[in-house]
Coordinates of C-alpha atoms in Angstrom, one line a residue:
X1 CA 99.5 119.8 131.1
X2 CA 96.9 122.1 128.7
X3 CA 95.3 120.3 125.4
X4 CA 97.7 122.8 123.2
X5 CA 100.6 122.0 124.8
X6 CA 99.5 118.2 124.5
X7 CA 98.7 119.1 121.0
X8 CA 102.1 120.9 120.5
X9 CA 104.0 118.2 121.8
X10 CA 101.9 114.9 120.0
X11 CA 102.4 117.7 116.7
X12 CA 106.5 117.9 117.5
X13 CA 107.2 114.8 118.0
X14 CA 105.9 112.8 115.0
X15 CA 106.3 115.8 112.0
X16 CA 109.6 116.2 113.6
X17 CA 111.5 112.2 111.5
X18 CA 109.1 113.0 108.9
X19 CA 110.4 116.2 108.5
X20 CA 114.4 114.6 108.9
X21 CA 112.5 112.1 106.7
X22 CA 111.6 115.0 103.5
X23 CA 115.3 116.4 103.7
X24 CA 116.7 113.2 103.4
X25 CA 114.7 112.1 100.5
X26 CA 115.9 115.3 99.1
X27 CA 120.0 114.9 100.7
X28 CA 119.7 112.0 96.8
X29 CA 118.9 115.1 94.8
X30 CA 121.9 117.3 96.7
X31 CA 124.4 114.8 96.5
X32 CA 124.2 113.6 93.0
X33 CA 124.3 117.3 91.9
X34 CA 127.1 117.6 94.1
X35 CA 129.2 114.8 92.6
X36 CA 128.4 115.6 88.9
X37 CA 129.2 118.8 90.1
X38 CA 132.8 118.3 89.6
X39 CA 132.4 116.8 86.7
X40 CA 131.4 119.9 84.6
X41 CA 127.9 122.3 84.4
X42 CA 126.7 120.2 81.1
X43 CA 126.3 117.4 84.1
X44 CA 124.9 119.0 86.3
X45 CA 122.2 120.5 84.1
X46 CA 121.9 117.4 82.5
X47 CA 120.7 115.6 86.2
X48 CA 118.8 119.5 86.4
X49 CA 116.9 118.6 82.9
X50 CA 116.1 114.7 83.7
X51 CA 115.4 114.9 88.1
X52 CA 112.6 117.6 86.3
X53 CA 110.9 115.8 83.6
X54 CA 111.7 112.4 85.5
X55 CA 109.3 114.9 88.7
X56 CA 106.9 115.7 86.4
X57 CA 105.7 112.7 85.6
X58 CA 106.3 110.9 89.0
X59 CA 105.4 113.1 91.7
X60 CA 101.6 112.8 89.5
X61 CA 101.4 109.6 90.3
X62 CA 102.9 109.2 93.7
X63 CA 100.4 111.8 94.4
X64 CA 97.4 109.8 93.5
X65 CA 98.8 107.2 96.6
X66 CA 98.0 109.9 98.6
X67 CA 94.2 109.1 100.2
X68 CA 96.3 106.4 102.1
X69 CA 96.3 109.4 104.1
X70 CA 92.8 109.5 104.9
X71 CA 91.7 105.9 104.6
X72 CA 95.0 104.9 107.4
X73 CA 95.1 107.9 109.7
X74 CA 91.0 107.3 110.1
X75 CA 90.5 103.6 109.9
X76 CA 93.4 103.6 112.7
X77 CA 92.1 106.8 115.3
X78 CA 88.6 104.5 115.3
X79 CA 91.0 101.3 115.8
X80 CA 89.9 99.0 112.4
X81 CA 93.7 97.5 112.5
X82 CA 92.3 95.4 109.6
X83 CA 90.8 98.3 107.9
X84 CA 94.2 100.0 107.3
X85 CA 95.4 96.8 106.0
X86 CA 93.0 96.9 103.2
X87 CA 93.4 99.9 102.1
X88 CA 97.5 99.1 102.0
X89 CA 96.1 96.6 99.7
X90 CA 94.2 98.9 97.8
X91 CA 97.3 101.6 98.0
X92 CA 99.9 99.0 96.0
X93 CA 97.6 97.8 93.8
X94 CA 97.1 101.1 92.5
X95 CA 100.8 101.6 92.9
X96 CA 100.9 98.7 90.4
X97 CA 98.7 100.0 88.0
X98 CA 100.0 103.2 87.7
X99 CA 104.0 102.2 87.3
X100 CA 103.8 101.1 83.5
X101 CA 102.3 104.8 82.8
X102 CA 104.8 106.4 84.5
X103 CA 107.8 104.1 82.8
X104 CA 106.2 104.7 79.4
X105 CA 105.2 108.5 80.1
X106 CA 108.8 108.8 80.4
X107 CA 111.0 106.8 78.3
X108 CA 108.1 108.4 74.9
X109 CA 109.8 112.0 76.0
X110 CA 113.0 110.6 75.8
X111 CA 113.2 112.0 71.9
X112 CA 110.8 114.7 71.7
X113 CA 114.3 116.8 74.1
X114 CA 116.1 117.0 70.9
X115 CA 112.7 119.4 69.1
X116 CA 112.8 121.0 71.4
X117 CA 116.0 123.1 71.2
X118 CA 118.2 122.2 74.1
X119 CA 121.6 123.2 74.8
X120 CA 123.4 119.7 72.6
X121 CA 125.8 119.4 75.5
X122 CA 123.9 119.3 77.8
X123 CA 121.1 117.4 76.2
X124 CA 123.8 114.5 75.5
X125 CA 124.9 113.4 78.8
X126 CA 120.6 114.3 80.0
X127 CA 119.2 111.2 77.4
X128 CA 121.3 108.1 79.2
X129 CA 120.3 110.1 82.7
X130 CA 117.2 109.4 82.1
X131 CA 117.3 106.5 81.3
X132 CA 118.8 105.4 84.2
X133 CA 116.6 107.1 86.8
X134 CA 113.4 106.0 84.8
X135 CA 113.9 101.9 86.6
X136 CA 113.8 103.5 89.7
X137 CA 109.9 104.3 88.9
X138 CA 109.1 101.2 90.6
X139 CA 111.2 100.8 93.6
X140 CA 110.3 104.8 94.3
X141 CA 106.3 104.2 93.8
X142 CA 105.8 101.1 95.8
X143 CA 107.8 103.1 98.7
X144 CA 105.8 105.5 99.0
X145 CA 102.9 103.3 99.8
X146 CA 104.4 102.0 102.3
X147 CA 105.9 104.8 103.7
X148 CA 102.7 106.6 103.7
X149 CA 101.0 103.0 105.8
X150 CA 103.2 103.1 108.6
X151 CA 103.7 106.8 109.4
X152 CA 100.0 106.8 109.0
X153 CA 99.7 104.3 112.0
X154 CA 102.4 106.8 113.3
X155 CA 105.0 104.7 113.2
X156 CA 107.6 106.9 111.6
X157 CA 111.6 106.3 113.0
X158 CA 112.3 103.4 111.4
X159 CA 111.0 105.2 107.4
X160 CA 113.9 107.6 108.8
X161 CA 116.5 104.8 109.3
X162 CA 115.8 103.6 105.6
X163 CA 116.3 107.0 103.8
X164 CA 119.8 107.8 105.6
X165 CA 121.4 104.7 105.2
X166 CA 119.4 105.1 101.2
X167 CA 121.5 108.4 101.5
X168 CA 124.4 106.2 102.2
X169 CA 124.2 103.5 99.5
X170 CA 123.8 106.6 96.5
X171 CA 126.3 108.9 97.5
X172 CA 128.6 105.6 97.2
X173 CA 126.9 104.7 94.0
X174 CA 127.5 108.0 93.1
X175 CA 131.8 107.8 94.4
X176 CA 131.7 104.6 92.2
X177 CA 129.3 104.9 88.9
X178 CA 130.0 109.0 88.7
X179 CA 133.4 108.6 89.1
X180 CA 134.5 104.8 88.0
X181 CA 136.1 103.5 91.3
X182 CA 136.7 99.9 92.0
X183 CA 137.4 99.1 88.8
X184 CA 133.4 100.9 87.6
X185 CA 133.2 102.6 84.2
X186 CA 133.5 106.7 84.9
X187 CA 130.5 107.1 83.9
X188 CA 128.9 110.8 84.8
X189 CA 125.8 112.1 84.8
X190 CA 124.3 108.5 84.1
X191 CA 126.2 107.0 87.1
X192 CA 123.9 109.4 89.1
X193 CA 120.8 108.0 87.8
X194 CA 121.8 104.6 88.0
X195 CA 123.2 105.6 91.6
X196 CA 120.1 106.3 92.0
X197 CA 117.6 103.7 90.9
X198 CA 119.7 101.7 93.2
X199 CA 119.1 102.4 96.4
X200 CA 115.9 103.3 96.0
X201 CA 115.8 99.2 95.4
X202 CA 117.4 99.3 98.7
X203 CA 114.5 101.6 100.4
X204 CA 111.6 99.3 99.4
X205 CA 113.3 96.0 100.3
X206 CA 114.5 97.8 103.8
X207 CA 110.1 98.7 104.0
X208 CA 109.1 95.8 103.4
X209 CA 111.1 94.0 105.6
X210 CA 110.1 97.0 108.4
X211 CA 105.4 96.9 107.8
X212 CA 107.0 93.6 107.4
X213 CA 108.5 93.1 111.1
X214 CA 106.0 95.7 113.0
X215 CA 103.1 94.8 111.6
X216 CA 102.9 91.4 110.2
X217 CA 98.9 91.1 109.1
X218 CA 99.3 93.7 106.8
X219 CA 99.8 91.8 104.2
X220 CA 97.2 88.6 106.4
X221 CA 95.1 90.3 104.2
X222 CA 92.8 88.8 99.9
X223 CA 94.7 90.3 98.0
X224 CA 91.6 89.8 95.5
X225 CA 91.4 93.9 94.1
X226 CA 89.2 95.8 95.8
X227 CA 88.1 98.7 92.5
X228 CA 85.9 100.7 95.2
X229 CA 88.5 100.8 97.7
X230 CA 91.3 101.8 94.3
X231 CA 87.9 104.2 93.2
X232 CA 88.0 106.2 96.8
X233 CA 92.2 106.4 96.5
X234 CA 92.0 108.3 93.1
X235 CA 88.5 110.0 94.3
X236 CA 91.1 111.7 97.4
X237 CA 94.6 111.8 95.8
X238 CA 93.6 112.8 92.2
X239 CA 93.1 116.7 93.5
X240 CA 96.3 116.8 95.4
X241 CA 98.4 114.9 92.3
X242 CA 96.8 117.8 90.1
X243 CA 98.1 120.0 92.3
X244 CA 101.7 118.9 92.7
X245 CA 101.6 117.8 89.2
X246 CA 100.9 121.1 87.9
X247 CA 103.5 123.4 89.7
X248 CA 106.0 120.1 88.6
X249 CA 104.9 121.0 85.6
X250 CA 105.7 124.5 85.7
X251 CA 109.5 123.7 86.8
X252 CA 110.0 121.1 84.3
X253 CA 109.1 123.2 81.8
X254 CA 111.4 126.5 83.1
X255 CA 114.0 123.2 83.3
X256 CA 113.4 122.8 79.5
X257 CA 113.2 126.5 78.3
X258 CA 116.6 127.1 79.9
X259 CA 118.3 124.5 79.0
X260 CA 118.0 126.6 75.4
X261 CA 121.0 129.1 76.7
X262 CA 123.9 128.1 78.5
X263 CA 125.0 124.9 80.7
X264 CA 126.6 127.3 83.3
X265 CA 122.5 129.1 83.5
X266 CA 120.9 125.9 83.9
X267 CA 123.4 124.4 86.1
X268 CA 122.4 127.3 88.2
X269 CA 119.0 126.9 88.1
X270 CA 119.6 123.6 89.2
X271 CA 121.4 124.5 92.4
X272 CA 118.3 127.1 93.3
X273 CA 115.5 124.3 92.6
X274 CA 117.4 122.1 94.5
X275 CA 117.7 124.3 97.3
X276 CA 114.4 125.5 97.2
X277 CA 113.1 122.4 97.0
X278 CA 114.7 121.3 100.0
X279 CA 113.6 124.1 102.3
X280 CA 110.5 122.8 100.4
X281 CA 110.7 119.5 102.2
X282 CA 109.7 120.7 106.1
X283 CA 106.8 121.9 105.6
X284 CA 106.2 118.3 103.5
X285 CA 107.4 116.6 106.7
X286 CA 104.8 119.1 109.4
X287 CA 101.5 118.2 106.8
X288 CA 102.6 114.7 106.5
X289 CA 101.9 114.8 109.8
X290 CA 99.1 117.2 110.1
X291 CA 97.3 115.1 107.6
X292 CA 98.0 111.8 110.4
X293 CA 96.7 113.8 113.4
X294 CA 93.9 115.2 111.7
X295 CA 93.0 112.1 110.4
X296 CA 93.1 110.4 113.9
X297 CA 91.2 112.7 115.4
X298 CA 88.3 112.4 112.5
X299 CA 88.7 108.8 113.3
X300 CA 87.7 108.7 116.9
X301 CA 85.2 111.9 116.0
X302 CA 86.6 114.7 117.5
X303 CA 86.6 118.5 115.1
X304 CA 87.7 120.3 118.1
X305 CA 90.9 117.7 118.2
X306 CA 91.5 118.5 113.9
X307 CA 91.4 121.8 114.0
X308 CA 93.5 122.2 116.9
X309 CA 95.8 119.9 114.9
X310 CA 95.7 122.0 111.4
X311 CA 96.3 125.3 113.3
X312 CA 98.9 123.8 115.2
X313 CA 100.9 123.1 111.8
X314 CA 101.0 125.4 110.1
X315 CA 101.8 127.8 113.1
X316 CA 105.2 125.4 112.8
X317 CA 105.2 125.6 108.9
X318 CA 105.0 129.3 108.8
X319 CA 108.2 130.0 111.8
X320 CA 109.8 127.0 109.6
X321 CA 109.6 128.8 106.5
X322 CA 111.0 132.4 107.4
X323 CA 113.7 131.2 108.4
X324 CA 114.3 129.6 105.1
X325 CA 113.9 132.8 103.7
X326 CA 116.7 134.2 106.4
X327 CA 119.6 131.9 105.6
X328 CA 118.8 132.3 101.4
X329 CA 118.4 135.3 101.7
X330 CA 122.0 135.8 105.0
X331 CA 124.3 132.8 102.8
X332 CA 123.3 133.1 99.2
X333 CA 126.5 132.9 97.8
X334 CA 128.0 130.2 100.3
X335 CA 124.9 127.6 99.6
X336 CA 126.1 127.3 96.1
X337 CA 129.9 127.2 97.4
X338 CA 128.0 123.3 98.6
X339 CA 128.2 122.4 95.1
X340 CA 130.9 123.5 93.2
X341 CA 133.4 125.7 92.4
X342 CA 132.8 127.1 89.3
X343 CA 132.6 130.4 89.4
X344 CA 130.5 131.1 86.3
X345 CA 127.8 128.6 88.3
X346 CA 128.3 130.2 91.5
X347 CA 127.5 133.4 90.3
X348 CA 124.0 132.3 88.3
X349 CA 122.5 130.4 91.1
X350 CA 123.3 133.6 93.5
X351 CA 120.3 135.5 92.5
X352 CA 118.2 133.4 92.1
X353 CA 118.7 131.6 95.4
X354 CA 117.8 134.8 96.8
X355 CA 114.9 135.1 94.2
X356 CA 113.7 131.9 96.3
X357 CA 113.7 133.8 99.9
X358 CA 110.5 135.2 99.0
X359 CA 108.5 133.1 98.5
X360 CA 109.1 130.7 101.0
X361 CA 106.4 131.6 103.2
X362 CA 103.9 131.6 100.6
X363 CA 104.9 128.0 99.5
X364 CA 104.9 126.2 102.5
X365 CA 101.7 127.6 103.8

């Protein structure tokens, strides 16, 4: 087997579970949209607006933890597990420091929404949805930290299992809270927020258990904050967080502007945004695999292997997004109908899905 063939197999073996994990992550938002899509267009609009605002803030914070990919994977490639553990603890400290800022920023944004001229019927459902979703910030950031540690040491299948079961928890929660089953009050869009919160608490608990089970020594190091290492994580993560944060802010701003129009248009925008975000999970998962493979190669001082891993990942990403573009162009109407039976919302979503098809390849690369 040539080195190129070996890299293709190794990259695929690592990327496939990570892509499925990212798709499982997005499946939560899809399930939320599908459930509230059976309530009203206003509920879909509320989920769209609330999700965009929350993630514009939370994703920037989670981006600051991306430095773990570099520190942990390079230490693992060099065979220094103790250093991996210290980076994990520093990542947890950074996540704990970020949580109050994220939650505070989201809370402060809620009363400002009324000043942006957002459709009143949509705004009525948005505020309680955001308040419920905001309680998921802590488990979300801590889960993100532990997940990046696990995948950086090449453990990916348990992450996929957690996301699959978390989707079942989220679907059950939506059925209970959105529609008011099993004696729960009918909460509509707010119920989707609480369901997401419950599923993320489950994800964090399951992730802590998996890390302890697979690597018991991971938590048996000094928990005294290593400010130098935390600073290095910030230095590595800030450029990525800035890029991700700016992109998410653009989507959030557009969503707020669309929120001034009618709820059908906002709902159609939410469907298109959800689908485009879902297809983006494929190159995102591949890029996570690339970060691990490149980091391992650098850790063992193999620059040729690092270059081979990077180019292999780019080829995978280009192929996946070219296929996604063809699917969006060919089946836009069928995709929209998966989310809602309402003709007006489908009519608003279809042209947006076709527009999204044209930026798939460039977004993925």
